[in-house]
C-alpha cells in the first residue's frame, strides 16, 4: 500500500517537474478565454439591443455596425487565443530547469496582443462611427464601454491604434525580458553542468595516467 502511494506521489512530483503542471492549466485558460471572447459579443448585443427602440434610424444603423464589430473582435480574439494555445508547448523544453517563466511570459505576450488588438481596432472603428453618425454621450456610455471612457472624437481615431500598438509592444517587451532571464539561467546551468562533467573527465584521465605510471 505504501509503495503504491509513494509511486503515485512520485508521478505527481514528476508532473510538476517536467512542466506539464504549468503548461496544461495555461492551455485550458487560453481555451476558456477564447470561449469567453466568442460569448462576449452575444452578451453585449443582448444587453444593449433594448435601447434601439429609443434611437433614430441613423443611430440604430450605427449600433448595428458596432454590434457587428464586436462579433468580429470576438471571433478574431478567440482565434488569437486558440492559436497561441497551440504554441504554449513550444516554450517548454524537457531540459529546461526554469519552466514557469516561459509559460507566464507567453501569457503576458498573448494578453498584450489581445488588449492591443481590442483597443486599437475596436477603439478606432467605434470612435469613427461615433464621429460619422454623431452619436451622443448616452449611447457612447452604453455601447462604447471601456473604449470611450478614455475619449472620443476624430482625434481618437488616430490615438486608439497608437495606444493599441504600444500595448502590444509593451506586452512583447515584458514577455521577452522574462524569457531572456529564463534562457540565460537555463544556458548558465547547462554550461556549469557541462564544465563539471569535463572537469570530472579530466580528473579521471589524470587518475588513470597516475595509476599506469
Short mmCIF file of C-alpha atoms in Angstrom, two decimals, residues 10 55 122 172:
data_model
loop_
_atom_site.label_atom_id
_atom_site.label_comp_id
_atom_site.label_asym_id
_atom_site.label_seq_id
_atom_site.Cartn_x
_atom_site.Cartn_y
_atom_site.Cartn_z
CA UNK A 10 6.30 10.39 -7.43
CA UNK A 55 -32.86 55.74 -31.16
CA UNK A 122 -12.18 48.45 -31.67
CA UNK A 172 6.00 41.69 -26.04
#
